[in-house]
Tab-separated table of C-alpha atoms in Angstrom:
chain	number	residue	atom	x	y	z
A	1	MET	CA	0.230	0.119	-0.086
A	2	SER	CA	1.327	3.301	-0.863
A	3	ALA	CA	0.202	7.293	-0.665
A	4	ASP	CA	2.381	7.796	-3.360
A	5	ILE	CA	0.463	9.938	-6.109
A	6	ASN	CA	2.374	8.494	-9.188
A	7	HIS	CA	1.547	5.108	-7.877
A	8	LEU	CA	-2.207	5.690	-7.076
A	9	ARG	CA	-2.241	7.552	-10.453
A	10	GLY	CA	-1.141	4.109	-12.298
A	11	ARG	CA	-4.027	2.308	-10.508
A	12	MET	CA	-6.473	4.617	-11.364
A	13	GLU	CA	-4.694	4.439	-15.384
A	14	GLY	CA	-5.643	0.868	-14.759
A	15	ALA	CA	-9.028	0.872	-14.165
A	16	VAL	CA	-9.680	3.329	-16.818
A	17	LYS	CA	-7.534	1.029	-19.230
A	18	SER	CA	-9.733	-1.970	-18.107
A	19	LEU	CA	-13.004	-0.065	-18.885
A	20	HIS	CA	-12.072	0.651	-22.480
A	21	SER	CA	-11.457	-3.156	-23.159
A	22	GLU	CA	-14.218	-4.058	-21.663
A	23	PHE	CA	-16.242	-1.029	-23.915
A	24	GLY	CA	-14.324	-2.407	-26.960
A	25	GLY	CA	-16.287	-5.667	-26.944
A	26	LEU	CA	-19.542	-4.037	-26.783
A	27	ARG	CA	-20.969	-4.628	-30.220
A	28	THR	CA	-22.389	-0.609	-31.546
A	29	GLY	CA	-23.643	-1.935	-35.088
A	30	ARG	CA	-20.273	-1.613	-37.024
A	31	ALA	CA	-17.760	-4.056	-37.501
A	32	ASN	CA	-14.621	-3.936	-34.794
A	33	ALA	CA	-12.305	-6.373	-34.711
A	34	SER	CA	-12.185	-5.781	-30.556
A	35	LEU	CA	-15.503	-7.078	-30.507
A	36	LEU	CA	-14.113	-10.594	-30.631
A	37	ASP	CA	-11.078	-10.160	-28.363
A	38	ASN	CA	-12.369	-12.163	-25.229
A	39	ILE	CA	-13.497	-15.082	-27.148
A	40	GLN	CA	-11.979	-18.399	-26.141
A	41	VAL	CA	-11.640	-20.883	-28.791
A	42	GLU	CA	-11.156	-25.050	-27.541
A	43	ALA	CA	-7.945	-25.520	-29.552
A	44	TYR	CA	-4.772	-28.061	-28.941
A	45	GLY	CA	-6.630	-29.504	-26.048
A	46	SER	CA	-7.153	-26.238	-24.057
A	47	ASN	CA	-8.961	-22.737	-24.039
A	48	THR	CA	-7.277	-20.319	-26.357
A	49	PRO	CA	-7.831	-16.663	-26.972
A	50	LEU	CA	-9.307	-16.339	-30.520
A	51	ASN	CA	-6.326	-13.993	-31.581
A	52	GLN	CA	-3.964	-16.783	-30.992
A	53	VAL	CA	-5.625	-19.122	-33.236
A	54	ALA	CA	-6.651	-16.785	-35.937
A	55	ASN	CA	-6.016	-13.237	-38.021
A	56	ILE	CA	-9.181	-11.067	-37.752
A	57	SER	CA	-9.790	-8.231	-40.134
A	58	VAL	CA	-12.791	-5.884	-41.200
A	59	PRO	CA	-13.024	-6.027	-44.772
A	60	GLU	CA	-16.448	-4.214	-44.588
A	61	PRO	CA	-18.208	-1.847	-42.365
A	62	HIS	CA	-20.630	-4.881	-41.254
A	63	LEU	CA	-18.424	-7.837	-41.607
A	64	LEU	CA	-15.591	-9.270	-39.729
A	65	SER	CA	-13.029	-11.906	-41.168
A	66	VAL	CA	-11.247	-14.463	-39.131
A	67	GLN	CA	-8.603	-16.142	-41.201
A	68	VAL	CA	-7.822	-19.500	-39.105
A	69	TRP	CA	-4.252	-20.608	-39.123
A	70	ASP	CA	-4.841	-24.241	-38.437
A	71	LYS	CA	-7.894	-25.942	-40.541
A	72	GLY	CA	-8.439	-28.255	-37.650
A	73	ASN	CA	-9.650	-25.212	-35.523
A	74	VAL	CA	-12.079	-23.696	-38.224
A	75	LYS	CA	-15.137	-25.353	-36.456
A	76	SER	CA	-14.571	-24.698	-33.159
A	77	VAL	CA	-13.713	-20.948	-33.685
A	78	GLU	CA	-17.121	-20.843	-35.841
A	79	LYS	CA	-18.928	-22.373	-32.757
A	80	ALA	CA	-16.785	-20.023	-30.111
A	81	ILE	CA	-18.055	-16.721	-31.777
A	82	ASN	CA	-21.627	-18.364	-31.919
A	83	ALA	CA	-21.818	-19.045	-28.292
A	84	ALA	CA	-19.944	-16.058	-27.159
A	85	GLY	CA	-23.535	-14.536	-26.585
A	86	LEU	CA	-22.991	-11.428	-29.049
A	87	GLY	CA	-26.092	-12.038	-30.933
A	88	LEU	CA	-23.239	-12.942	-33.939
A	89	ASN	CA	-24.055	-15.514	-36.697
A	90	ALA	CA	-20.545	-16.986	-37.955
A	91	ALA	CA	-20.222	-19.064	-41.094
A	92	ALA	CA	-17.394	-21.195	-41.884
A	93	ASP	CA	-16.195	-21.062	-45.667
A	94	GLY	CA	-12.901	-22.850	-45.872
A	95	GLN	CA	-10.293	-21.471	-43.461
A	96	LEU	CA	-12.292	-18.250	-43.583
A	97	VAL	CA	-14.778	-17.801	-40.740
A	98	ARG	CA	-17.107	-15.044	-41.984
A	99	VAL	CA	-18.839	-12.716	-39.141
A	100	PRO	CA	-21.942	-10.630	-40.601
A	101	ILE	CA	-22.527	-7.692	-38.214
A	102	PRO	CA	-26.383	-7.590	-37.786
A	103	PRO	CA	-27.876	-3.524	-37.417
A	104	LEU	CA	-28.768	-3.355	-33.947
A	105	SER	CA	-32.437	-2.874	-32.888
A	106	GLN	CA	-33.459	0.146	-30.874
A	107	GLU	CA	-33.894	-2.214	-27.694
A	108	ARG	CA	-30.549	-3.620	-28.150
A	109	ARG	CA	-29.043	-0.563	-28.167
A	110	VAL	CA	-30.519	0.596	-25.050
A	111	GLU	CA	-29.493	-2.938	-23.747
A	112	LEU	CA	-25.820	-2.055	-24.540
A	113	THR	CA	-25.906	1.639	-22.826
A	114	LYS	CA	-26.990	-0.353	-19.729
A	115	VAL	CA	-24.101	-3.098	-19.914
A	116	ALA	CA	-21.616	0.158	-20.655
A	117	LYS	CA	-22.793	2.432	-17.742
A	118	LYS	CA	-22.626	-0.907	-15.289
A	119	TYR	CA	-18.707	-1.071	-16.935
A	120	ALA	CA	-18.271	2.539	-15.965
A	121	GLU	CA	-19.603	2.110	-12.572
A	122	ASP	CA	-17.424	-0.838	-12.191
A	123	ALA	CA	-14.409	1.393	-13.026
A	124	LYS	CA	-15.269	4.224	-10.618
A	125	VAL	CA	-15.834	1.465	-7.922
A	126	ALA	CA	-12.319	0.747	-8.805
A	127	THR	CA	-11.001	4.245	-8.884
A	128	ARG	CA	-12.529	4.754	-5.353
A	129	ASN	CA	-11.151	1.761	-3.974
A	130	VAL	CA	-7.626	3.237	-5.036
A	131	ARG	CA	-8.632	6.653	-3.216
A	132	ARG	CA	-9.415	4.949	-0.057
A	133	ASP	CA	-6.278	2.865	0.088
A	134	GLY	CA	-4.184	6.157	-0.137
A	135	MET	CA	-6.392	7.884	2.327
A	136	ASP	CA	-6.094	4.726	4.433
A	137	THR	CA	-2.133	4.628	4.226
A	138	LEU	CA	-1.730	8.693	4.993
A	139	LYS	CA	-3.973	8.166	8.264
A	140	LYS	CA	-1.237	5.461	9.432
A	141	MET	CA	1.467	7.386	8.351
A	142	GLU	CA	0.289	10.384	10.387
A	143	LYS	CA	-0.549	8.079	13.236
A	144	ASP	CA	2.767	6.504	13.293
A	145	GLY	CA	4.482	10.352	12.731
A	146	GLU	CA	5.933	9.916	9.364
A	147	ILE	CA	3.904	12.858	7.898
A	148	SER	CA	2.170	15.980	9.777
A	149	LYS	CA	-1.367	16.602	10.199
A	150	ASP	CA	-0.671	19.524	7.231
A	151	GLU	CA	0.933	17.058	5.402
A	152	HIS	CA	-1.633	14.717	5.441
A	153	LYS	CA	-4.419	17.149	4.714
A	154	LYS	CA	-2.156	18.313	1.549
A	155	ARG	CA	-1.655	14.698	0.295
A	156	GLU	CA	-5.339	14.072	1.049
A	157	GLU	CA	-6.252	17.035	-1.442
A	158	GLY	CA	-4.213	15.508	-4.134
A	159	ILE	CA	-5.818	12.432	-3.988
A	160	GLN	CA	-9.082	13.716	-3.950
A	161	LYS	CA	-8.386	15.698	-7.249
A	162	LEU	CA	-6.855	12.859	-8.983
A	163	THR	CA	-9.693	10.802	-8.281
A	164	ASP	CA	-12.044	13.663	-9.707
A	165	GLU	CA	-9.678	13.761	-12.493
A	166	PHE	CA	-10.278	10.018	-13.144
A	167	ILE	CA	-14.413	9.707	-12.538
A	168	LYS	CA	-14.319	12.478	-14.990
A	169	LYS	CA	-12.202	10.270	-17.702
A	170	ILE	CA	-14.574	7.134	-16.863
A	171	ASP	CA	-17.684	9.630	-17.400
A	172	ASP	CA	-16.299	11.191	-20.645
A	173	ALA	CA	-15.511	7.766	-22.175
A	174	LEU	CA	-19.411	6.551	-20.897
A	175	ALA	CA	-20.558	9.356	-23.085
A	176	VAL	CA	-18.473	8.456	-26.307
A	177	LYS	CA	-19.471	5.312	-25.832
A	178	GLU	CA	-23.221	5.630	-25.544
A	179	LYS	CA	-23.107	8.204	-28.307
A	180	GLU	CA	-21.429	5.278	-30.420
A	181	ILE	CA	-24.070	2.693	-29.680
A	182	LEU	CA	-26.974	4.724	-29.751
A	183	GLY	CA	-26.241	6.477	-32.793
A	184	GLY	CA	-24.894	3.386	-34.475
């Protein structure tokens, strides 16, 4: 545990980076290779990330193309994409798996914005947990005589300012994602 502002900043940046990664997996109606990032394929006797058995490209705005390297994995890739709960219907064509991206219904768009809000709230909770850890460390440092009451107050304000900065980054990222989903 540390009250070092750079250490806390790094942990908060991790929460925002994780949020962007989760947002990448949300379908917006346009083809995006990151949509398939979290898919695991049964290959070589274990679950393997899709991007380790195939190359994913976006040849058209509403189509993903998955070029499977080993012909023996084509059916597993097709099955994994269809079973991922993304509402996609992959179809194999030789060693190529085509994944058409259907337009989103308004109902599905609203559903996806709720998921995006949940991801953002989770990132805010993670950011606030980092703040709490920093504040707890400051209290302990003051109690142990490592810092003065004034130094504690000054550092506490710095941690709060940092927290506010990252909460705003999360809110801004959510606003962009919501616009992307609803504007499709």
